[in-house]
Short mmCIF file of C-alpha atoms and ligand atoms in Angstrom, two decimals:
data_model
loop_
_atom_site.label_atom_id
_atom_site.label_comp_id
_atom_site.label_asym_id
_atom_site.label_seq_id
_atom_site.Cartn_x
_atom_site.Cartn_y
_atom_site.Cartn_z
CA UNK L 1495 -97.72 7.34 182.13
CA UNK L 1496 -99.40 10.78 181.07
CA UNK L 1497 -97.48 11.22 178.11
CA UNK L 1498 -97.48 7.37 177.24
CA UNK L 1499 -99.08 6.48 174.29
CA UNK L 1500 -99.62 2.77 175.30
CA UNK L 1501 -101.60 3.90 178.69
CA UNK L 1502 -105.15 5.31 177.97
CA UNK L 1503 -106.33 5.66 181.92
CA UNK L 1504 -104.21 6.86 184.89
CA UNK L 1505 -105.76 6.20 188.26
CA UNK L 1506 -104.35 8.08 191.26
CA UNK L 1507 -105.91 6.71 194.52
CA UNK L 1508 -104.11 8.84 197.20
CA UNK L 1509 -104.20 10.54 200.46
CA UNK L 1510 -103.91 14.05 200.95
CA UNK L 1511 -100.67 16.11 201.23
CA UNK L 1512 -99.30 14.30 198.47
CA UNK L 1513 -99.19 16.88 195.72
CA UNK L 1514 -102.22 15.61 193.62
CA UNK L 1515 -102.89 19.54 192.50
CA UNK L 1516 -99.78 20.11 191.17
CA UNK L 1517 -99.44 16.70 189.18
CA UNK L 1518 -102.61 17.94 187.47
CA UNK L 1519 -101.25 21.41 186.86
CA UNK L 1520 -98.23 19.85 185.34
CA UNK L 1521 -100.42 17.57 182.87
CA UNK L 1522 -102.33 20.75 182.03
CA UNK L 1523 -99.09 22.69 181.36
CA UNK L 1524 -97.71 20.00 179.47
CA UNK L 1525 -100.71 19.49 177.00
CA UNK L 1526 -100.80 23.35 176.85
CA UNK L 1527 -97.38 23.70 175.76
CA UNK L 1528 -96.29 20.71 173.92
CA UNK L 1529 -99.23 18.96 172.55
CA UNK L 1530 -102.05 21.20 172.42
CA UNK L 1531 -105.61 19.59 172.62
CA UNK L 1532 -108.99 19.93 173.95
CA UNK L 1533 -108.78 19.39 177.99
CA UNK L 1534 -111.63 19.24 180.43
CA UNK L 1535 -111.48 19.49 183.82
CA UNK L 1536 -113.98 17.92 185.95
CA UNK L 1537 -114.31 18.77 189.38
CA UNK L 1538 -117.05 17.53 192.02
CA UNK L 1539 -118.90 21.05 192.13
CA UNK L 1540 -119.21 24.30 189.84
CA UNK L 1541 -118.32 26.18 192.90
CA UNK L 1542 -115.16 24.15 193.51
CA UNK L 1543 -114.47 24.29 189.63
CA UNK L 1544 -114.23 27.99 189.83
CA UNK L 1545 -112.21 28.21 192.95
CA UNK L 1546 -109.72 25.53 191.60
CA UNK L 1547 -109.61 27.71 188.29
CA UNK L 1548 -108.88 30.94 190.17
CA UNK L 1549 -106.65 29.65 192.89
CA UNK L 1550 -104.77 26.87 191.70
CA UNK L 1551 -104.75 27.06 187.71
CA UNK L 1552 -104.51 30.83 187.31
CA UNK L 1553 -101.45 31.37 189.32
CA UNK L 1554 -99.54 28.67 187.52
CA UNK L 1555 -100.84 29.97 183.83
CA UNK L 1556 -99.50 33.78 184.94
CA UNK L 1557 -96.01 32.41 186.24
CA UNK L 1558 -95.17 30.07 183.84
CA UNK L 1559 -93.42 32.11 180.77
CA UNK L 1560 -94.30 29.30 178.53
CA UNK L 1561 -97.95 29.43 179.43
CA UNK L 1562 -98.44 32.93 180.07
CA UNK L 1563 -97.88 33.77 176.27
CA UNK L 1564 -100.33 31.19 175.15
CA UNK L 1565 -103.29 31.62 177.47
CA UNK L 1566 -104.55 34.91 178.15
CA UNK L 1567 -105.88 36.24 181.58
CA UNK L 1568 -109.74 36.60 181.52
CA UNK L 1569 -109.42 40.47 182.68
CA UNK L 1570 -107.30 41.55 179.56
CA UNK L 1571 -109.85 43.37 177.04
CA UNK L 1572 -109.20 41.04 173.81
CA UNK L 1573 -109.28 37.91 175.97
CA UNK L 1574 -112.20 35.41 175.23
CA UNK L 1575 -111.16 33.53 178.27
CA UNK L 1576 -113.35 33.17 181.22
CA UNK L 1577 -112.58 31.25 184.60
CA UNK L 1578 -114.17 28.16 183.20
CA UNK L 1579 -113.01 27.99 179.67
CA UNK L 1580 -109.86 29.24 178.30
CA UNK L 1581 -108.46 29.22 174.75
CA UNK L 1582 -104.98 28.49 173.70
CA UNK L 1583 -103.11 27.83 170.08
CA UNK L 1584 -104.40 24.47 169.08
CA UNK L 1585 -106.64 23.87 171.90
CA UNK L 1586 -108.90 24.69 174.81
CA UNK L 1587 -109.60 24.00 178.54
CA UNK L 1588 -113.16 23.96 180.04
CA UNK L 1589 -113.39 23.26 183.93
CA UNK L 1590 -116.90 21.91 184.91
CA UNK L 1591 -118.52 20.87 188.14
CA UNK L 1592 -119.70 17.35 188.04
CA UNK L 1593 -123.12 18.39 189.51
CA UNK L 1594 -124.02 20.36 186.17
CA UNK L 1595 -124.96 17.56 183.44
CA UNK L 1596 -125.47 20.49 180.76
CA UNK L 1597 -121.81 21.28 180.42
CA UNK L 1598 -120.51 17.82 180.10
CA UNK L 1599 -123.01 17.21 177.07
CA UNK L 1600 -121.08 19.42 174.66
CA UNK L 1601 -117.66 19.66 172.91
CA UNK L 1602 -115.18 16.72 172.09
CA UNK L 1603 -112.26 16.34 174.71
CA UNK L 1604 -109.01 14.39 174.27
CA UNK L 1605 -107.48 15.15 177.58
CA UNK L 1606 -110.15 14.55 180.57
CA UNK L 1607 -109.02 15.23 184.10
CA UNK L 1608 -111.17 13.97 186.72
CA UNK L 1609 -110.27 15.59 190.33
CA UNK L 1610 -111.62 13.95 193.65
CA UNK L 1611 -114.22 11.33 191.97
CA UNK L 1612 -115.13 10.27 195.32
CA UNK L 1613 -116.73 13.23 195.87
CA UNK L 1614 -118.99 13.71 192.51
CA UNK L 1615 -122.78 13.43 193.27
CA UNK L 1616 -124.02 10.17 192.31
CA UNK L 1617 -125.47 11.21 188.91
CA UNK L 1618 -125.88 14.67 187.07
CA UNK L 1619 -129.47 15.54 187.15
CA UNK L 1620 -131.45 12.66 185.18
CA UNK L 1621 -128.73 12.38 182.57
CA UNK L 1622 -126.45 9.53 183.97
CA UNK L 1623 -123.11 9.31 185.85
CA UNK L 1624 -120.86 12.38 185.45
CA UNK L 1625 -117.55 10.57 184.47
CA UNK L 1626 -119.61 8.14 181.91
CA UNK L 1627 -120.83 11.44 180.42
CA UNK L 1628 -117.45 12.92 180.40
CA UNK L 1629 -115.67 9.87 178.99
CA UNK L 1630 -118.09 9.96 175.92
CA UNK L 1631 -116.90 12.89 175.10
CA UNK L 1632 -113.38 11.50 174.36
CA UNK L 1633 -114.29 8.48 172.48
CA UNK L 1634 -113.62 10.44 168.73
CA UNK L 1635 -109.91 10.30 169.70
CA UNK L 1636 -107.82 7.45 169.55
CA UNK L 1637 -104.91 9.14 171.41
CA UNK L 1638 -107.31 10.07 174.23
CA UNK L 1639 -106.11 10.29 178.05
CA UNK L 1640 -108.47 10.10 181.37
CA UNK L 1641 -107.06 10.78 184.74
CA UNK L 1642 -109.00 9.82 187.66
CA UNK L 1643 -107.85 11.10 191.10
CA UNK L 1644 -109.37 10.89 194.38
CA UNK L 1645 -108.95 10.31 198.00
CA UNK L 1646 -111.19 7.12 198.58
CA UNK L 1647 -114.32 7.14 200.70
CA UNK L 1648 -116.36 4.00 201.38
CA UNK L 1649 -115.70 0.62 200.02
CA UNK L 1650 -118.11 -0.94 197.94
CA UNK L 1651 -119.20 2.74 196.60
CA UNK L 1652 -115.94 4.43 196.14
CA UNK L 1653 -115.49 5.48 192.47
CA UNK L 1654 -111.66 5.44 192.70
CA UNK L 1655 -111.76 1.98 194.24
CA UNK L 1656 -113.56 0.62 191.43
CA UNK L 1657 -111.23 2.27 188.93
CA UNK L 1658 -108.44 1.12 190.87
CA UNK L 1659 -109.37 -2.49 190.61
CA UNK L 1660 -109.12 -2.04 186.77
CA UNK L 1661 -105.44 -0.90 186.83
CA UNK L 1662 -102.42 -2.62 187.39
CA UNK L 1663 -102.27 -1.51 190.71
CA UNK L 1664 -98.63 0.47 191.46
CA UNK L 1665 -97.37 1.17 194.77
CA UNK L 1666 -94.12 3.05 195.41
CA UNK L 1667 -91.10 0.82 197.03
CA UNK L 1668 -88.81 2.39 198.80
CA UNK L 1669 -85.28 0.81 200.22
CA UNK L 1670 -84.71 0.45 204.21
CA UNK L 1671 -81.63 2.50 205.04
CA UNK L 1672 -80.29 -0.41 206.71
CA UNK L 1673 -80.74 -3.71 204.82
CA UNK L 1674 -81.72 -2.05 201.33
CA UNK L 1675 -84.74 -3.97 200.92
CA UNK L 1676 -87.33 -1.97 198.88
CA UNK L 1677 -90.91 -1.74 200.63
CA UNK L 1678 -94.27 -0.15 200.44
CA UNK L 1679 -94.72 1.82 203.59
CA UNK L 1680 -97.92 0.94 205.49
CA UNK L 1681 -99.45 2.18 208.92
CA UNK L 1682 -99.15 -0.93 210.52
CA UNK L 1683 -95.43 -0.73 210.50
CA UNK L 1684 -95.09 2.51 212.40
CA UNK L 1685 -94.55 2.36 215.86
CA UNK L 1686 -94.60 4.73 218.93
CA UNK L 1687 -94.48 4.83 222.72
CA UNK L 1688 -98.21 5.20 224.07
CA UNK L 1689 -99.34 8.93 224.00
CA UNK L 1690 -96.20 9.98 222.47
CA UNK L 1691 -96.53 10.91 218.80
CA UNK L 1692 -92.87 12.47 218.83
CA UNK L 1693 -91.41 9.05 219.39
CA UNK L 1694 -93.11 7.70 216.15
CA UNK L 1695 -90.69 5.53 213.78
CA UNK L 1696 -90.96 3.09 211.19
CA UNK L 1697 -90.18 -0.32 211.42
CA UNK L 1698 -88.41 -2.35 208.28
CA UNK L 1699 -90.54 -5.08 207.63
CA UNK L 1700 -87.51 -7.13 206.70
CA UNK L 1701 -84.82 -6.45 209.26
CA UNK L 1702 -87.02 -4.70 211.98
CA UNK L 1703 -84.57 -1.88 211.75
CA UNK L 1704 -85.78 1.70 213.20
CA UNK L 1705 -86.32 3.98 210.15
CA UNK L 1706 -86.73 7.40 211.08
CA UNK L 1707 -88.23 10.75 209.80
CA UNK L 1708 -84.71 11.80 208.56
CA UNK L 1709 -84.41 8.79 206.40
CA UNK L 1710 -87.47 9.67 204.41
CA UNK L 1711 -86.20 11.96 201.80
CA UNK L 1712 -83.20 9.98 200.66
CA UNK L 1713 -85.80 6.73 200.67
CA UNK L 1714 -88.21 8.76 198.40
CA UNK L 1715 -85.50 9.56 196.06
CA UNK L 1716 -84.26 5.90 195.49
CA UNK L 1717 -87.79 4.57 195.49
CA UNK L 1718 -89.31 3.32 192.45
CA UNK L 1719 -93.11 2.24 191.39
CA UNK L 1720 -93.85 -1.37 191.01
CA UNK L 1721 -97.00 -2.83 189.29
CA UNK L 1722 -98.59 -5.43 191.09
CA UNK L 1723 -100.61 -6.90 187.98
CA UNK L 1724 -100.47 -6.85 184.40
CA UNK L 1725 -100.54 -3.53 182.75
CA UNK L 1726 -103.55 -3.25 180.20
CA UNK L 1727 -103.71 0.35 179.39
CA UNK L 1728 -104.89 1.24 182.67
CA UNK L 1729 -102.04 2.42 185.21
CA UNK L 1730 -102.99 2.58 188.95
CA UNK L 1731 -101.01 4.50 191.25
CA UNK L 1732 -101.45 4.62 195.01
CA UNK L 1733 -99.98 6.55 197.84
CA UNK L 1734 -100.53 7.50 201.43
CA UNK L 1735 -99.44 10.46 203.49
CA UNK L 1736 -96.58 8.04 204.94
CA UNK L 1737 -94.73 9.02 202.07
CA UNK L 1738 -95.58 12.89 202.11
CA UNK L 1739 -92.57 14.92 202.09
CA UNK L 1740 -94.88 17.63 203.47
CA UNK L 1741 -95.92 15.73 206.51
CA UNK L 1742 -94.64 13.96 208.93
CA UNK L 1743 -94.83 10.50 210.95
CA UNK L 1744 -95.24 12.06 214.13
CA UNK L 1745 -97.91 14.59 212.91
CA UNK L 1746 -99.90 11.35 211.39
CA UNK L 1747 -99.66 9.55 214.80
CA UNK L 1748 -100.96 12.87 216.74
CA UNK L 1749 -103.76 13.31 214.20
CA UNK L 1750 -104.48 9.70 214.66
CA UNK L 1751 -104.27 9.95 218.46
CA UNK L 1752 -106.88 12.84 218.19
CA UNK L 1753 -109.30 11.39 215.93
CA UNK L 1754 -109.22 7.99 217.92
CA UNK L 1755 -111.46 9.87 220.67
CA UNK L 1756 -114.06 10.64 217.82
CA UNK L 1757 -115.24 7.48 216.02
CA UNK L 1758 -116.62 9.54 213.03
CA UNK L 1759 -113.42 11.13 212.35
CA UNK L 1760 -111.76 8.22 212.21
CA UNK L 1761 -112.94 7.48 208.68
CA UNK L 1762 -111.71 10.55 207.42
CA UNK L 1763 -108.32 9.98 208.77
CA UNK L 1764 -108.47 6.45 207.04
CA UNK L 1765 -109.41 7.93 203.63
CA UNK L 1766 -107.33 11.31 203.60
CA UNK L 1767 -104.33 10.21 205.40
CA UNK L 1768 -103.87 6.49 204.56
CA UNK L 1769 -105.78 7.11 201.18
CA UNK L 1770 -107.49 3.79 201.71
CA UNK L 1771 -111.24 3.16 201.51
CA UNK L 1772 -113.42 2.81 204.90
CA UNK L 1773 -114.36 -0.74 205.48
CA UNK L 1774 -116.59 0.65 208.15
CA UNK L 1775 -119.45 -1.04 209.70
CA UNK L 1776 -121.96 -1.71 206.68
CA UNK L 1777 -122.41 -5.59 207.75
CA UNK L 1778 -122.95 -4.66 211.25
CA UNK L 1779 -126.54 -4.41 212.45
CA UNK L 1780 -127.19 -2.98 215.70
CA UNK L 1781 -129.38 -4.65 217.87
CA UNK L 1782 -132.00 -3.00 219.59
CA UNK L 1783 -131.87 -5.15 222.68
CA UNK L 1784 -128.62 -4.92 223.40
CA UNK L 1785 -128.94 -0.96 223.51
CA UNK L 1786 -132.14 -1.68 225.81
CA UNK L 1787 -129.70 -2.90 228.54
CA UNK L 1788 -127.74 0.31 228.28
CA UNK L 1789 -130.29 2.22 229.70
CA UNK L 1790 -128.69 4.36 232.52
CA UNK L 1791 -130.01 5.55 236.17
CA UNK L 1792 -130.83 9.16 235.12
CA UNK L 1793 -133.76 10.91 233.43
CA UNK L 1794 -135.04 14.64 232.14
CA UNK L 1795 -135.65 15.43 236.22
CA UNK L 1796 -131.90 15.23 236.86
CA UNK L 1797 -129.39 15.19 234.17
CA UNK L 1798 -125.60 14.30 234.45
CA UNK L 1799 -123.04 17.08 234.96
CA UNK L 1800 -121.26 15.94 232.03
CA UNK L 1801 -123.96 17.43 229.55
CA UNK L 1802 -122.40 21.01 228.17
CA UNK L 1803 -125.07 21.55 225.30
CA UNK L 1804 -128.61 20.70 225.06
CA UNK L 1805 -130.29 20.91 221.73
CA UNK L 1806 -133.83 19.44 220.44
CA UNK L 1807 -134.72 17.58 217.09
CA UNK L 1808 -138.58 17.74 216.12
CA UNK L 1809 -140.32 15.83 213.72
CA UNK L 1810 -144.00 16.77 212.63
CA UNK L 1811 -146.78 14.13 211.84
CA UNK L 1812 -150.58 14.27 211.13
CA UNK L 1813 -151.64 14.25 214.88
CA UNK L 1814 -148.48 14.52 216.83
CA UNK L 1815 -145.05 16.23 217.22
CA UNK L 1816 -142.16 14.17 218.16
CA UNK L 1817 -139.26 15.75 220.03
CA UNK L 1818 -136.19 14.25 221.14
CA UNK L 1819 -133.70 16.36 223.47
CA UNK L 1820 -129.98 15.25 223.58
CA UNK L 1821 -127.18 16.81 225.53
CA UNK L 1822 -123.38 16.81 224.56
CA UNK L 1823 -120.51 16.06 226.25
CA UNK L 1824 -116.95 15.97 225.50
CA UNK L 1825 -115.12 13.66 223.18
CA UNK L 1826 -118.29 13.08 221.01
CA UNK L 1827 -120.25 11.68 224.08
CA UNK L 1828 -124.07 12.43 224.16
CA UNK L 1829 -126.94 11.89 226.59
CA UNK L 1830 -130.29 11.36 225.51
CA UNK L 1831 -132.45 13.30 227.86
CA UNK L 1832 -136.17 13.43 226.92
CA UNK L 1833 -138.40 11.80 224.10
CA UNK L 1834 -141.62 13.34 224.01
CA UNK L 1835 -144.58 12.92 221.91
CA UNK L 1836 -146.96 16.30 221.69
CA UNK L 1837 -150.30 14.82 220.61
CA UNK L 1838 -152.60 17.28 218.32
CA UNK L 1839 -153.56 17.84 214.99
CA UNK L 1840 -150.62 19.72 213.61
CA UNK L 1841 -152.98 21.52 211.02
CA UNK L 1842 -154.36 23.56 214.04
CA UNK L 1843 -152.38 25.67 216.52
CA UNK L 1844 -152.94 24.00 219.75
CA UNK L 1845 -149.92 21.36 219.52
CA UNK L 1846 -147.82 24.24 218.12
CA UNK L 1847 -148.28 25.94 221.40
CA UNK L 1848 -147.52 23.01 223.49
CA UNK L 1849 -144.45 22.73 221.49
CA UNK L 1850 -143.59 26.39 222.20
CA UNK L 1851 -143.89 25.72 226.05
CA UNK L 1852 -142.04 22.46 225.57
CA UNK L 1853 -138.92 24.43 224.04
CA UNK L 1854 -138.62 26.42 226.98
CA UNK L 1855 -137.56 23.41 229.06
CA UNK L 1856 -134.82 24.02 231.53
CA UNK L 1857 -133.04 21.08 232.71
CA UNK L 1858 -131.59 20.51 236.12
CA UNK L 1859 -128.02 19.11 236.50
CA UNK L 1860 -126.44 17.19 239.20
CA UNK L 1861 -124.72 19.91 240.55
CA UNK L 1862 -128.00 21.97 240.72
CA UNK L 1863 -127.13 24.21 237.59
CA UNK L 1864 -130.03 24.62 234.92
CA UNK L 1865 -129.70 24.28 231.32
CA UNK L 1866 -131.81 25.09 228.74
CA UNK L 1867 -132.32 24.11 225.02
CA UNK L 1868 -129.78 25.89 223.22
CA UNK L 1869 -130.97 25.32 219.40
CA UNK L 1870 -133.75 23.41 217.90
CA UNK L 1871 -134.16 21.94 214.25
CA UNK L 1872 -137.68 20.95 213.02
CA UNK L 1873 -138.34 19.19 209.99
CA UNK L 1874 -140.32 20.78 207.44
CA UNK L 1875 -141.28 17.85 205.38
CA UNK L 1876 -144.74 17.75 206.43
CA UNK L 1877 -147.40 20.75 207.60
CA UNK L 1878 -144.42 22.96 205.36
CA UNK L 1879 -146.35 26.00 206.22
CA UNK L 1880 -147.35 25.46 209.75
CA UNK L 1881 -143.42 24.59 210.39
CA UNK L 1882 -142.61 28.00 208.87
CA UNK L 1883 -145.19 29.86 210.77
CA UNK L 1884 -143.90 28.53 213.88
CA UNK L 1885 -140.33 29.27 213.16
CA UNK L 1886 -140.89 32.73 211.82
CA UNK L 1887 -139.18 35.20 214.38
CA UNK L 1888 -137.66 32.62 216.69
CA UNK L 1889 -134.08 33.06 215.49
CA UNK L 1890 -133.55 34.62 218.85
CA UNK L 1891 -134.30 31.31 220.51
CA UNK L 1892 -132.42 29.27 217.82
CA UNK L 1893 -135.72 27.41 216.39
CA UNK L 1894 -134.96 26.74 212.73
CA UNK L 1895 -136.96 24.80 209.91
CA UNK L 1896 -134.87 22.25 208.18
CA UNK L 1897 -134.98 20.27 205.24
CA UNK L 1898 -133.34 16.73 204.90
CA UNK L 1899 -131.24 16.36 201.84
CA UNK L 1900 -130.11 12.38 201.72
CA UNK L 1901 -127.52 12.86 198.77
CA UNK L 1902 -124.33 11.64 200.38
CA UNK L 1903 -121.40 13.97 201.17
CA UNK L 1904 -123.59 16.84 202.63
CA UNK L 1905 -122.81 18.89 205.61
CA UNK L 1906 -124.92 17.64 208.49
CA UNK L 1907 -126.24 21.48 208.70
CA UNK L 1908 -125.52 23.30 205.71
CA UNK L 1909 -126.18 27.16 204.92
CA UNK L 1910 -129.44 28.59 205.37
CA UNK L 1911 -131.60 30.05 202.62
CA UNK L 1912 -134.76 32.14 203.05
CA UNK L 1913 -138.00 30.79 201.77
CA UNK L 1914 -141.71 31.80 201.48
CA UNK L 1915 -143.13 35.44 201.62
CA UNK L 1916 -141.89 35.61 205.06
CA UNK L 1917 -138.36 34.98 204.19
CA UNK L 1918 -137.99 32.37 207.06
CA UNK L 1919 -134.36 30.58 207.27
CA UNK L 1920 -134.30 26.91 206.05
CA UNK L 1921 -131.28 24.90 206.67
CA UNK L 1922 -130.33 21.86 204.51
CA UNK L 1923 -129.41 18.85 206.48
CA UNK L 1924 -127.36 15.92 205.19
CA UNK L 1925 -129.53 13.24 206.84
CA UNK L 1926 -127.36 10.49 205.42
CA UNK L 1927 -124.17 12.28 206.82
CA UNK L 1928 -125.70 12.56 210.30
CA UNK L 1929 -127.04 9.07 210.09
CA UNK L 1930 -123.41 7.88 209.63
CA UNK L 1931 -122.05 9.69 212.35
CA UNK L 1932 -125.12 8.31 214.64
CA UNK L 1933 -124.57 4.65 213.39
CA UNK L 1934 -120.82 5.19 214.40
CA UNK L 1935 -121.61 6.51 217.72
CA UNK L 1936 -123.90 3.46 218.32
CA UNK L 1937 -121.24 0.73 217.61
CA UNK L 1938 -119.43 2.41 220.36
CA UNK L 1939 -120.50 -0.04 223.30
CA UNK L 1940 -118.68 1.35 226.76
CA UNK L 1941 -118.34 4.85 227.80
CA UNK L 1942 -115.43 6.20 225.75
CA UNK L 1943 -115.47 8.78 222.90
CA UNK L 1944 -118.52 8.49 220.86
CA UNK L 1945 -120.47 6.56 223.62
CA UNK L 1946 -124.13 7.70 223.60
CA UNK L 1947 -125.83 7.42 227.07
CA UNK L 1948 -129.54 6.64 227.31
CA UNK L 1949 -132.11 7.37 230.14
CA UNK L 1950 -133.58 5.16 232.25
CA UNK L 1951 -137.32 6.06 230.80
CA UNK L 1952 -136.72 5.26 227.05
CA UNK L 1953 -138.79 1.92 226.11
CA UNK L 1954 -137.95 -0.80 223.55
CA UNK L 1955 -139.94 0.91 221.05
CA UNK L 1956 -137.63 3.96 221.19
CA UNK L 1957 -134.60 1.46 220.43
CA UNK L 1958 -136.30 -0.35 217.75
CA UNK L 1959 -137.13 3.04 215.98
CA UNK L 1960 -133.32 4.11 216.61
CA UNK L 1961 -132.15 1.13 214.70
CA UNK L 1962 -134.96 1.20 211.92
CA UNK L 1963 -132.53 1.66 209.38
CA UNK L 1964 -129.72 -0.12 207.50
CA UNK L 1965 -127.13 1.08 205.52
CA UNK L 1966 -127.06 -0.83 201.98
CA UNK L 1967 -125.40 -0.57 198.55
CA UNK L 1968 -127.62 0.09 195.71
CA UNK L 1969 -127.17 0.70 191.99
CA UNK L 1970 -128.51 3.82 190.55
CA UNK L 1971 -127.89 4.99 186.99
CA UNK L 1972 -124.81 2.65 186.63
CA UNK L 1973 -123.07 3.91 189.74
CA UNK L 1974 -123.04 2.30 193.33
CA UNK L 1975 -124.58 4.30 195.95
CA UNK L 1976 -124.72 3.93 199.82
CA UNK L 1977 -128.09 4.63 200.85
CA UNK L 1978 -130.33 4.17 204.35
CA UNK L 1979 -133.11 1.83 203.88
CA UNK L 1980 -136.04 1.77 206.60
CA UNK L 1981 -136.42 -1.89 208.00
CA UNK L 1982 -138.97 -0.86 210.03
CA UNK L 1983 -142.10 1.22 209.43
CA UNK L 1984 -141.72 3.88 212.54
CA UNK L 1985 -138.45 5.54 212.71
CA UNK L 1986 -138.84 9.07 214.41
CA UNK L 1987 -136.29 8.46 217.20
CA UNK L 1988 -133.50 7.94 214.54
CA UNK L 1989 -135.25 11.09 212.56
CA UNK L 1990 -135.26 13.39 215.79
CA UNK L 1991 -131.74 12.29 216.72
CA UNK L 1992 -130.63 13.36 213.31
CA UNK L 1993 -132.53 16.93 213.64
CA UNK L 1994 -131.09 17.17 217.20
CA UNK L 1995 -127.49 16.63 215.80
CA UNK L 1996 -128.36 19.01 213.08
CA UNK L 1997 -128.97 21.55 215.89
CA UNK L 1998 -125.93 20.75 217.70
CA UNK L 1999 -124.12 21.55 214.01
CA UNK L 2000 -125.91 24.93 213.63
CA UNK L 2001 -124.52 25.73 217.01
CA UNK L 2002 -121.09 24.58 216.57
CA UNK L 2003 -120.03 25.22 220.05
CA UNK L 2004 -116.48 24.87 221.66
CA UNK L 2005 -117.02 22.02 224.22
CA UNK L 2006 -113.99 21.91 225.61
CA UNK L 2007 -114.00 25.80 225.90
CA UNK L 2008 -117.35 25.55 227.71
CA UNK L 2009 -116.06 22.82 229.85
CA UNK L 2010 -113.14 24.98 230.94
CA UNK L 2011 -115.31 27.55 231.93
CA UNK L 2012 -117.37 25.54 233.81
CA UNK L 2013 -114.54 24.32 235.65
CA UNK L 2014 -113.24 27.76 236.18
CA UNK L 2015 -116.36 28.82 237.99
CA UNK L 2016 -116.40 26.17 240.18
CA UNK L 2017 -113.26 26.60 241.18
CA UNK L 2018 -113.79 30.20 241.61
CA UNK L 2019 -117.00 29.36 243.76
CA UNK L 2020 -115.22 26.95 245.93
CA UNK L 2021 -112.17 29.70 246.09
CA UNK L 2022 -114.77 32.11 247.20
CA UNK L 2023 -116.24 29.84 249.85
CA UNK L 2024 -112.78 29.20 251.20
CA UNK L 2025 -111.42 33.12 251.36
CA UNK L 2026 -114.96 33.84 252.88
CA UNK L 2027 -114.16 31.04 255.30
CA UNK L 2028 -110.67 32.72 255.89
CA UNK L 2029 -112.04 36.03 256.43
CA UNK L 2030 -114.62 35.01 258.89
CA UNK L 2031 -111.56 33.46 260.79
CA UNK L 2032 -109.50 36.33 260.66
CA UNK L 2033 -112.19 38.37 261.75
CA UNK L 2034 -113.14 36.21 264.47
CA UNK L 2035 -109.31 36.28 265.29
CA UNK L 2036 -109.13 39.99 265.73
CA UNK L 2037 -112.21 39.88 267.90
CA UNK L 2038 -110.47 37.13 270.27
CA UNK L 2039 -107.40 39.56 270.24
CA UNK L 2040 -109.12 42.69 270.74
CA UNK L 2041 -111.22 40.82 273.50
CA UNK L 2042 -107.73 39.77 274.89
ZN1 LIG N 462 -84.67 -3.23 206.52
#
């Protein structure tokens, strides 16, 4: 379709592991060698654009004799070529990041290749949507070609989903090795014995016959694309990892069984393995009174043994600092340990001294051992300088100033930058990403992966605040965007949960290792007790013997 004049736009909605990067490489190779044109490759960010150019594009240009003569290496002396811009006879190739609008507003483009469009920022600065800007560049060409490729993200905001909807929706149909009926491979037809990924097989939706991994390659060879809607210049292709010759059904099931333990990872599986949008839980509102009934019989004076790591999140207001302390356990389970309000004007030192003391807290576990707050994140959005002053020199105690970044797709805890005269580390926190995780956890309503445990002493106000925001789809500069909107004024319980989770992500502890170590020390203790008992017995015996 890329060389078919009747098609203008090609949409590729895909999973990972299906060779999308190679497809883009092949398109570039074709246009450089056979039909020289101005080409623009759009990657989500400038950094990704550079990496892609160096690691994916350059090796192909070097290795292919048909291309090596035409595109000179950036290193050679007479070369005008750089990592982001390359010339070749009759055309040129630019690589840009969707996050830098200025680089989009220049030269005309005939071949526009947009990779991973669902990871683009929702608008490039103030100038509007990056894809729209790039498409404008192609308007002067009657024979332009636009490719949009991506693994999809969330239903309603996914760009690739929106593009797919305008396409003729082609699926790859493969014949059953038993009845020869052609069909689209779908996750729901994959079967396995409980807990045994190695038993995975595909059940033909026509004859029910067992299709095994070994049949896959032949089926792929005999397959064909079939459109499900009428073609109108937009060809859409959808494919999932179920088809991938570089993956197996067994490994997909193994991944699925693993992510099932972490509800926040299920979204990634649905997007990247199945190549489908996450329908998610937008419509569901979490009711605070339902959470209230979930309080358990523990509080900060004695906390459950399952807690392996403890972190704190702080929110600074004019007359108080609110702190939430949360413990993390295996399988993404967490325990709210304490919610405290430290009163005092935050422009003055007193309340900061109280915070300093508070963060030295140690909590007693049911087995008698003590656990400290391992890491703390403090929002610097208000009383910025006081927060910096407080965090200065506390890196050893892992107390960090953070700054919320609310655009989608950010890491929960990004890489720290140094700010101010004192060069205090400041950590960017992807608040929307963190809220996504917390919301997915709040949906889990019985002790199982992702479950949040609440202590006996948090009140109704706490739960009201925790559920004080709702996910909504909004329109911004012609593009849909998912945002968290406050439905109540006060939301510190949610914010401090976000900051505590950020602190957990700063640490990135290996909880399984910690749990194993804990188990070993307990075993050693009991062993020691046993051996010392045994030694006593031996001694007593020998005493008895000698007495005899
Ligand atoms: Zn069949």
